[in-house]
XYZ file of C-alpha atoms in Angstrom:
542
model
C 101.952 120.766 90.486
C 98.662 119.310 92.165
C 97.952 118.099 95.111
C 96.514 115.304 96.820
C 92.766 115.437 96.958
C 93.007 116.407 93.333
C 95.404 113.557 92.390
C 92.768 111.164 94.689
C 89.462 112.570 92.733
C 91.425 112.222 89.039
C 92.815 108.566 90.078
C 90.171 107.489 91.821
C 91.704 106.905 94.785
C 89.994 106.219 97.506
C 90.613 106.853 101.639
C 92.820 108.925 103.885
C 96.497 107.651 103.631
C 100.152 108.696 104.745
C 103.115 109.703 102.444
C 105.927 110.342 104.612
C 107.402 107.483 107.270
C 107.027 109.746 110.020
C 103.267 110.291 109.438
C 102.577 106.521 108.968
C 104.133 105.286 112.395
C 100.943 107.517 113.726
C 98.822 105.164 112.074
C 100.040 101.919 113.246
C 99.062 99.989 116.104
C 101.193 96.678 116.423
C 101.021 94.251 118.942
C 103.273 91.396 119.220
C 102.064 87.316 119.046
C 102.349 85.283 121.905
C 105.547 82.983 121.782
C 107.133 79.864 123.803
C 111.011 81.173 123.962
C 112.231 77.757 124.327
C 111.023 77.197 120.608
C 112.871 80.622 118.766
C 116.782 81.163 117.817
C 118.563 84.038 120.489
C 118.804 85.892 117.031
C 115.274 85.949 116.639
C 114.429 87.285 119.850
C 117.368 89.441 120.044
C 115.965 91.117 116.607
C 112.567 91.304 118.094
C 113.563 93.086 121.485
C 115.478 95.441 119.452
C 112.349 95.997 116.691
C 109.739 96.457 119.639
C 112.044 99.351 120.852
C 112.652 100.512 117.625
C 108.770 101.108 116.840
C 108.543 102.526 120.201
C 110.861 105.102 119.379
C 109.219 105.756 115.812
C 106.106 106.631 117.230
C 104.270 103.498 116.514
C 101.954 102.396 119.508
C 102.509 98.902 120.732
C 100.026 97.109 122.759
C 99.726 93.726 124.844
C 98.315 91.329 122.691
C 95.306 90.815 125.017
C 94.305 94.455 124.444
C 94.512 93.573 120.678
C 92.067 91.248 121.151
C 87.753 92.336 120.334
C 84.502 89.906 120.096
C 83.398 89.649 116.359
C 79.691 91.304 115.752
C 77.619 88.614 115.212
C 76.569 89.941 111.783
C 80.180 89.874 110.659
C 80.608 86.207 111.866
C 77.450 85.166 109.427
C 78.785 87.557 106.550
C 81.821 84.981 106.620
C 79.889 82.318 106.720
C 77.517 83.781 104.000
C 81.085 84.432 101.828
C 82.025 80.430 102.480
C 78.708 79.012 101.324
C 78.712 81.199 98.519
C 82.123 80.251 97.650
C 80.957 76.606 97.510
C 78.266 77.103 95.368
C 80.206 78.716 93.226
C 83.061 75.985 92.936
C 80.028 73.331 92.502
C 78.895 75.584 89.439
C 81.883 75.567 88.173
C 82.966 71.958 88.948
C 79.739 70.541 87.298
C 79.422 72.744 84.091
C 83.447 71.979 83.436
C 84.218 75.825 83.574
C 87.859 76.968 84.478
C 87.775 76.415 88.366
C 89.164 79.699 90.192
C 87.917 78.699 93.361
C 88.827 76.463 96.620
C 86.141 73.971 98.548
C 86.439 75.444 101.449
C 85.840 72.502 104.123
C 84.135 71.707 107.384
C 87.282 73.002 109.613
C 87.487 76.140 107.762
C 83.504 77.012 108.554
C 84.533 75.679 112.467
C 87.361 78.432 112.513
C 84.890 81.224 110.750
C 82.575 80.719 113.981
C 85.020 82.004 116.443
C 84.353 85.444 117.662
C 87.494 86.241 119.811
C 89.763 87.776 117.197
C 92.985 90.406 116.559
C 90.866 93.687 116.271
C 90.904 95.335 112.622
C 93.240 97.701 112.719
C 96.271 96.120 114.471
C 99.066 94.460 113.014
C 100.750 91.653 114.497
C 104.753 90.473 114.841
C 104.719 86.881 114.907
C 108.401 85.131 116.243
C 109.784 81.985 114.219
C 107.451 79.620 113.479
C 103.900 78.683 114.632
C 101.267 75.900 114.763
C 98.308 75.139 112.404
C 95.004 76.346 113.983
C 97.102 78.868 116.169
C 98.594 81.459 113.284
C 98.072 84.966 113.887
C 96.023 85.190 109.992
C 93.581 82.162 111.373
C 92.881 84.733 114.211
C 92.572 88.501 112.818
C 89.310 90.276 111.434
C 89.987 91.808 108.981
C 92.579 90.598 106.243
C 92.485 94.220 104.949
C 92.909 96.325 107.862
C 95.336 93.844 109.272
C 98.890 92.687 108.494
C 101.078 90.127 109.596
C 105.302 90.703 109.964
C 106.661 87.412 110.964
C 110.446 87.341 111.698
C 112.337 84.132 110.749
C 115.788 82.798 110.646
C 117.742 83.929 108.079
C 118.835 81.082 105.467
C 122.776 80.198 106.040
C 123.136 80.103 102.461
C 121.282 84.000 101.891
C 123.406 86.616 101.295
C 123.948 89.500 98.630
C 125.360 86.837 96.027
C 121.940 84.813 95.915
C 119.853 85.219 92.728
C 116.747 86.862 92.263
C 115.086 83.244 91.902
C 116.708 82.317 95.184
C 114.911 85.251 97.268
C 111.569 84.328 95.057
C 111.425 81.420 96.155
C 111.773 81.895 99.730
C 109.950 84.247 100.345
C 106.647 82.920 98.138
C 106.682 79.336 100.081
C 107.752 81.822 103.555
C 104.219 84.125 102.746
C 102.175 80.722 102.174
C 103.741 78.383 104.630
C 103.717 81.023 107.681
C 100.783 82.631 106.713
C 102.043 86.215 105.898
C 102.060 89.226 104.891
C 105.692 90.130 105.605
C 108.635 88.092 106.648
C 111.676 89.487 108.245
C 114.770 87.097 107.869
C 117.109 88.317 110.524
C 120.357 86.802 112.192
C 123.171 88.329 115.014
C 124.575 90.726 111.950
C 121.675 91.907 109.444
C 118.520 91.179 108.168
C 116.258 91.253 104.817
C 111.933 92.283 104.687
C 110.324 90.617 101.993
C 106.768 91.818 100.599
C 105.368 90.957 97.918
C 106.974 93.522 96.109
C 109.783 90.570 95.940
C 113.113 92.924 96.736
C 115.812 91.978 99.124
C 118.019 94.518 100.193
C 120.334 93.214 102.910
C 120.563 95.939 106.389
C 123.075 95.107 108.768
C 121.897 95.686 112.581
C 123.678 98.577 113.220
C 123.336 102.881 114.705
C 120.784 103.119 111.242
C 118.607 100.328 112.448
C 116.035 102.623 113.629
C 116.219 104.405 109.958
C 116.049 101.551 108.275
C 112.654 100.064 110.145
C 111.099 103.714 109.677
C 112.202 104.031 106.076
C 111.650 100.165 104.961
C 109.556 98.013 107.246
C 106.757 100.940 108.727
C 105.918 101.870 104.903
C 105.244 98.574 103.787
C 103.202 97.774 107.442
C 101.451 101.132 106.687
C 100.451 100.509 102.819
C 99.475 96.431 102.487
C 99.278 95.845 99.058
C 95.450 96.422 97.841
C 94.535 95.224 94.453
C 91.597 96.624 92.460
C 89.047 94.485 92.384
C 86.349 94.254 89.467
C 83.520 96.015 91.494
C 86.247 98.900 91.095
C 85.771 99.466 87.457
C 83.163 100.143 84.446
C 83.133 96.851 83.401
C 82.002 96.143 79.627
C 82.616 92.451 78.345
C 83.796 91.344 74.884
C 83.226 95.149 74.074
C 86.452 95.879 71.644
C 87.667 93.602 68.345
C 91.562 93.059 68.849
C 91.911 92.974 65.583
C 90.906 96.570 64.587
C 93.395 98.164 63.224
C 93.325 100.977 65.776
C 94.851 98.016 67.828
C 97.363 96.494 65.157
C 100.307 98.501 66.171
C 100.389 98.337 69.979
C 99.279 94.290 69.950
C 102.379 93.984 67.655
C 104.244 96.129 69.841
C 103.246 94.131 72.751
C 104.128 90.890 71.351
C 107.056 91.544 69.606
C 108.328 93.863 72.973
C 107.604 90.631 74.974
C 109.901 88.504 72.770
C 112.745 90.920 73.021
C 112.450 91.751 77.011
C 112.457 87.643 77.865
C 116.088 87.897 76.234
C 117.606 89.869 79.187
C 115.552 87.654 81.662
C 113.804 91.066 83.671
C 110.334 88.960 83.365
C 110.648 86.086 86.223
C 108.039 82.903 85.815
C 105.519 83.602 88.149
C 103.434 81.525 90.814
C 100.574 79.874 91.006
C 98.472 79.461 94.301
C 97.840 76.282 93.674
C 102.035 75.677 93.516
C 102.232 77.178 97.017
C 103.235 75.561 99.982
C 99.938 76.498 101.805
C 99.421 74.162 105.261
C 95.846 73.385 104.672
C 93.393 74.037 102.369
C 91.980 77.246 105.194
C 95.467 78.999 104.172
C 95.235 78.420 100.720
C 91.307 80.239 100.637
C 92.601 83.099 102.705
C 96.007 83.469 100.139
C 92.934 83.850 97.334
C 91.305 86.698 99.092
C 94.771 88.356 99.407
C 94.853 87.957 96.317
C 91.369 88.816 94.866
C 90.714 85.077 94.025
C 93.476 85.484 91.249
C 94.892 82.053 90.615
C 98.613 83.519 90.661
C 100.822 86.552 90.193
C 103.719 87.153 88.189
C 105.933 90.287 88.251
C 106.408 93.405 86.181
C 103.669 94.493 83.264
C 104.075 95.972 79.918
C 101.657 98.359 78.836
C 100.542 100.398 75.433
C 99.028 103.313 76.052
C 96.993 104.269 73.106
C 97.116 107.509 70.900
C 95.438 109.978 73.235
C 93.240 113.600 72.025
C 94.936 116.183 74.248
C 93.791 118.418 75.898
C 93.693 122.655 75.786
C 94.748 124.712 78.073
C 92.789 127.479 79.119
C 94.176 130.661 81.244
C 92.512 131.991 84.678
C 90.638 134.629 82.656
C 89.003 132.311 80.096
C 88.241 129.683 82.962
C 86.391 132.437 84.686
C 84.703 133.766 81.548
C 83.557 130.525 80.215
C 82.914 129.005 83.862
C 82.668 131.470 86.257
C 84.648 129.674 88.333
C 87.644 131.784 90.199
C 90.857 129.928 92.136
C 89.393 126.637 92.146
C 92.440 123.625 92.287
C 89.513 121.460 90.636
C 86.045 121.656 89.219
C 83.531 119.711 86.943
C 81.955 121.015 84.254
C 79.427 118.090 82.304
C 81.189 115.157 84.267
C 84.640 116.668 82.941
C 87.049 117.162 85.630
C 89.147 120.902 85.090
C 92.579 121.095 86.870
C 94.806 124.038 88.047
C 98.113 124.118 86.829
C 100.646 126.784 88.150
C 103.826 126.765 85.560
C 105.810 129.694 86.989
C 104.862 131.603 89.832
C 101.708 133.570 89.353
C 101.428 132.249 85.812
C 98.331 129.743 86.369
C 96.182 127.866 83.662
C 93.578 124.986 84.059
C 93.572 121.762 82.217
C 90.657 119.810 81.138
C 91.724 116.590 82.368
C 92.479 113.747 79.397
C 90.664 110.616 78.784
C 93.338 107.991 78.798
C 92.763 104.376 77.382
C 95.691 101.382 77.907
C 96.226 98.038 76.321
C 97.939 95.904 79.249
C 97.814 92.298 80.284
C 95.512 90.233 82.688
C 97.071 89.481 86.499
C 99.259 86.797 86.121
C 99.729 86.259 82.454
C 103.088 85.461 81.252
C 103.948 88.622 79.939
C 106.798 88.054 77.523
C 104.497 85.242 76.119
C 101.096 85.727 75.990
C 98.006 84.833 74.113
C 96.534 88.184 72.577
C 93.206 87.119 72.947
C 92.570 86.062 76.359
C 95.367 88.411 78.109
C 94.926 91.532 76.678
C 93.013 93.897 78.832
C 91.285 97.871 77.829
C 91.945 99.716 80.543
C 90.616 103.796 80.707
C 90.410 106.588 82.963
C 87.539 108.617 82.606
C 86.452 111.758 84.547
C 88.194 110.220 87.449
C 86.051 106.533 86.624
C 87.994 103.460 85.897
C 87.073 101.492 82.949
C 87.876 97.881 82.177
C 86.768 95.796 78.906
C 87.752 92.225 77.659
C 88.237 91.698 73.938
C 85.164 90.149 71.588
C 87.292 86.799 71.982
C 87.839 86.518 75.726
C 86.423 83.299 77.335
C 88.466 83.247 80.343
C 87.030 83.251 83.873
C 89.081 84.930 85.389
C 89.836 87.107 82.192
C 89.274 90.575 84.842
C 91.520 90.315 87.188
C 93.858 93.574 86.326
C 97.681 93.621 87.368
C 98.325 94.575 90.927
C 100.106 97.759 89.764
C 96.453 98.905 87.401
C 97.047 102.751 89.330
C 100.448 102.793 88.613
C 99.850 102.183 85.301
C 96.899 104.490 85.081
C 98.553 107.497 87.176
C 101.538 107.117 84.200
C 99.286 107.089 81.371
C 97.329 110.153 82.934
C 100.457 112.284 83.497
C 101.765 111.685 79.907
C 98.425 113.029 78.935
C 98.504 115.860 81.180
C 102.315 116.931 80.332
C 101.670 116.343 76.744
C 98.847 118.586 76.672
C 101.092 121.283 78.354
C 104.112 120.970 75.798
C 101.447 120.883 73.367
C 100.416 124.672 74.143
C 103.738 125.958 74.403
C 106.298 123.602 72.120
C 103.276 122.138 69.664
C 105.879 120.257 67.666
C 107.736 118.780 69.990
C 108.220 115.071 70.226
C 106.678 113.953 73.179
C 102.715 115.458 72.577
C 103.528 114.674 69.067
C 104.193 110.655 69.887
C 101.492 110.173 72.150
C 98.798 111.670 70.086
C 99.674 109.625 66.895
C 101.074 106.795 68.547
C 100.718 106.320 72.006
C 103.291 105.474 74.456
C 105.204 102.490 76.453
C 104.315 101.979 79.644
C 107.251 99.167 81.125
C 107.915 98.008 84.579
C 110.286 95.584 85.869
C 111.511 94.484 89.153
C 114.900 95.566 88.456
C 116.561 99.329 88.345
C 118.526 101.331 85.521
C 121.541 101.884 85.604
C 122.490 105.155 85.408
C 125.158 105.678 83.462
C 122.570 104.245 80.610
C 119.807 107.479 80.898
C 118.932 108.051 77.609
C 118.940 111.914 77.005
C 115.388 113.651 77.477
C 114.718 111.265 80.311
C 113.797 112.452 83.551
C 114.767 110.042 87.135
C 112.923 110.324 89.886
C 111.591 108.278 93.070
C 114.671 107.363 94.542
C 113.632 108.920 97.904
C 110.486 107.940 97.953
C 109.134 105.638 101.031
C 109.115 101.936 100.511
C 105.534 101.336 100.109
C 103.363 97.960 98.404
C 102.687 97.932 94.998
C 98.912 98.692 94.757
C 98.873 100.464 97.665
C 97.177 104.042 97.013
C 100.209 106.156 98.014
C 102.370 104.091 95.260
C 99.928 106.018 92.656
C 99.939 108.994 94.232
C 104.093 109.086 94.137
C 103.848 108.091 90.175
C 101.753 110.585 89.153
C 102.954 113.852 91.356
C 106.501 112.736 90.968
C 106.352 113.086 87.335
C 104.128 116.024 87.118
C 106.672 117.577 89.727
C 110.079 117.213 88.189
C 108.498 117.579 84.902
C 107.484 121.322 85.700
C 111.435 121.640 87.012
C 112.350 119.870 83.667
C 110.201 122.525 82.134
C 111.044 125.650 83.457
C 114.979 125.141 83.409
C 116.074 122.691 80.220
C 115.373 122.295 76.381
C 111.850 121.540 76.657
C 110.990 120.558 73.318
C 113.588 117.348 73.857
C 111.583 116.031 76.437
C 110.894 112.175 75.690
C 109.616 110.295 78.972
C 110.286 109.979 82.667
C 112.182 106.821 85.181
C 110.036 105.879 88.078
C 111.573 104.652 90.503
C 110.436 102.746 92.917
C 113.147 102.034 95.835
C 112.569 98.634 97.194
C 110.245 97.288 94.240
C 111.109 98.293 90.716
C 111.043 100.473 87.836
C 108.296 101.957 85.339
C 109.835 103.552 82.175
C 108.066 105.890 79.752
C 108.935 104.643 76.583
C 107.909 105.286 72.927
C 107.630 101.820 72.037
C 108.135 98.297 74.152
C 109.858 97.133 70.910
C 112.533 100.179 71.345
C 112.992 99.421 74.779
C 113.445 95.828 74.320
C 116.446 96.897 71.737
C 117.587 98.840 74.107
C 117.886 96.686 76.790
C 119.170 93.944 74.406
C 122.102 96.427 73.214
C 123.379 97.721 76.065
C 123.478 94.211 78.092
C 124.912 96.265 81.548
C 121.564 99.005 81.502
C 119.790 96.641 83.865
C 119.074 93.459 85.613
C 116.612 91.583 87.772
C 116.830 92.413 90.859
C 118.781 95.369 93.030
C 121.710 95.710 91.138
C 121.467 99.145 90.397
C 119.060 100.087 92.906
């Protein structure tokens, strides 16, 4: 329905990045990590011959590991040391005044390591085979954390297989990422193997004739997209700026709370993890784990979301744009900071959309989100004229009390598209459900790391992701697949069913999770709770 520099200038996205598998092997440079054979498993370097070939044949460009290799600018080598000192102050500060601590003394070895120039040049990603020494990991040698990932292939457990629990793959791969340093692991042996990101799925592949499909369609996107969380320079920020208590709040803080209570029933919100619980090697690892992770003291997985009532929007036809405007076949303009958006329904019938502000209760990064405390975990998010917004309640004390979820343009890209699809049902079906629940209301916003099963659709609902490419959670092109795979099927929805019975859209996404449009947590939580075979943790129903 729109495409991609639109979707990028409404979401503020930022960069150039890939959708498809094929396009991101043409993006990739990998180089593999200097080994000693006598020290891996013949699986592991069996798996690794066979994955070096494999990216060869993608497209991917593979290079010795010396030609991966660049001197540091000097200026970049006393920015790091700039970031460590500054770091220390600001753990003295914090230390001294009795504040909640969210950073790490970062000691003398660390600053040794931050003087060596000869480094992994930004851009390359590395394979690292079985398991390596302290002071000679491929992280403790790279750039760039940002522009660089890691992929380290391990032996696969005895004991891991398709019967272990969701808890059981958590676990091992969260001590795997700190302990080795990574970004990815790779658990192989003779038969199959398993990729873990942090998106924390585990579908088994056997090495077969698809292995080549299955490293382009599971392994390249997640090399291609490393997860990228918003960080607070990202947003609007206004502190202490809203009163929880309003009562324009009451119903979806309820909702929240009470939808919390009924989801930790059927178990589809896992404990999360601390970085201080992690197995880090050295107290190096454990700094460069918090700037993964955007100094966040944990992560825990899933999010549930209100989004609140929202003003729709008109829609305005070619001729009035160009009366009112003068503007003529434009995809997007602005008009007073308000971003206007073509909208083709049915061929040559075209109309432009002034796009919605769209404002979100959520939950802080990390919080445990079937038990949290209002007040301090509660977060305003908005999108406005393509600007992300971001305030803390009157109440909230917390340090760390901005650090959004890792899935904030997921969550934003949802809550724009109801707005957007409202507003068009609005025009044409004005008392229909769905415009008529979000502008009194609001909507659910629920995601889980677990799939529906499909036998349990509700009616009005539409499914769609399943194909899409494997990607991070907070990566851009995870935002980008929300929002233009609803938009997308919605217009089919549109233009060949009952319209007026549409109630909210399945998002899946393969090899990570679900996000559900819903029209209250509380309903979805009863839901769930009655119809005990719907879902699960995990891939089940993937």
């Amino acid at each position: 329905m729109i495409d991609k520099i639109t979707i990028n200038k409404i979401l503020s996205l930022e960069g150039d990045y890939s959708l498809l598998p094929e396009d991101m092997t043409k993006d990739l440079v990998i180089t593999f990590y200097p080994y000693d054979r006598d020290k891996i498993s013949i699986n592991i370097k069996n798996f690794a011959e066979k994955l070096e070939y494999s990216l060869k044949r993608s497209g991917v460009k593979v290079v010795p590991f010396e030609e991966a290799l660049h001197d540091v600018p000097i200026y970049k080598i006393l920015r790091r040391i700039v970031r460590i000192c500054l770091n220390n102050i600001i753990f003295l500060f914090q230390f001294f005044l009795k504040k909640d601590i969210n950073r790490i003394w970062i000691n003398f070895e660390t600053f040794l390591n931050a003087l060596k120039r000869r480094r992994i040049r930004p851009g390359v990603s590395v394979v690292a085979l079985g398991e390596n020494k302290t002071g000679d990991l491929p992280m403790e040698k790279i750039s760039s954390f940002v522009k660089s990932s890691i992929v380290t292939v391990i032996d696969l457990p005895l004991d891991m297989d398709n019967q272990s629990t969701f808890r059981d793959h958590f676990e091992f791969a969260m001590n795997g990422f700190a302990y080795h340093l990574t970004n990815i692991i790779i658990a192989a042996n003779k038969n199959k193997f398993v990729v873990y990101n942090f998106n924390l799925s585990h579908p088994f592949f056997k090495i077969d004739k698809n292995f080549d499909k299955n490293i382009l369609f599971s392994l390249i996107p997640k090399i291609a997209s490393p997860i990228k969380p918003r960080k607070s320079s990202d947003f609007v920020i206004t502190k202490r700026s809203f009163i929880l208590k309003d009562e324009i709040y009451a119903d979806a803080v309820e909702d929240l709370l009470q939808g919390g209570a009924l989801l930790e029933r059927v178990k589809l919100y896992p404990s999360g993890k601390k970085v201080s619980e992690m197995p880090f090697r050295n107290e190096y690892h454990r700094w460069i784990g918090k700037i993964h992770l955007d100094n966040r003291s944990g992560m825990s997985y899933g999010f549930l979301a209100r989004q609140l009532p929202t003003k729709l929007e008109n829609i305005l036809t070619e001729k009035e744009v160009l009366e009112k405007f003068g503007f003529k076949n434009k995809k997007i303009f602005v008009v007073n900071k308000d971003y206007y958006i073509k909208i083709e329904i049915k061929k040559n019938e075209v109309y432009y959309l002034k796009v919605p502000e769209v404002w979100v209760l959520t939950q802080k990064s990390g919080c445990d989100k079937t038990n949290m405390d209002p007040e301090q975990d509660i977060l305003k998010l908005g999108l406005v004229n393509g600007k992300l917004h971001l305030r803390t309640s009157s109440n909230n004390r917390s340090s760390d009390g901005y650090k959004t979820s890792f899935d904030t343009d997921v969550i934003m890209a949802h809550a724009l598209g109801n707005a957007i699809i409202a507003s068009i049902l609005n025009h044409f079906f004005p008392n229909s459900y769905f415009p008529s629940q979000l502008k009194s209301k609001g909507m659910a916003i629920i995601h889980w790391h677990g799939y529906l099963n499909r036998s349990y659709i509700p009616e009005g609902f539409i499914l769609h992701g399943l194909n899409n490419p494997h990607v991070s959670c907070s990566s851009p092109q995870s935002a980008f697949y929300a929002l233009n795979g609803k938009l997308d099927n919605f217009l089919n929805y549109f233009l060949n069913e009952n319209q007026e019975q549409y109630k909210g859209d399945i998002h899946v996404e393969p090899q990570h999770g679900t996000n559900i449009i819903f029209p209250s947590l509380k309903e979805f939580g009863d839901f769930v709770n009655s119809n005990p075979k719907s879902t699960s943790l995990g891939n089940e129903f993937l």
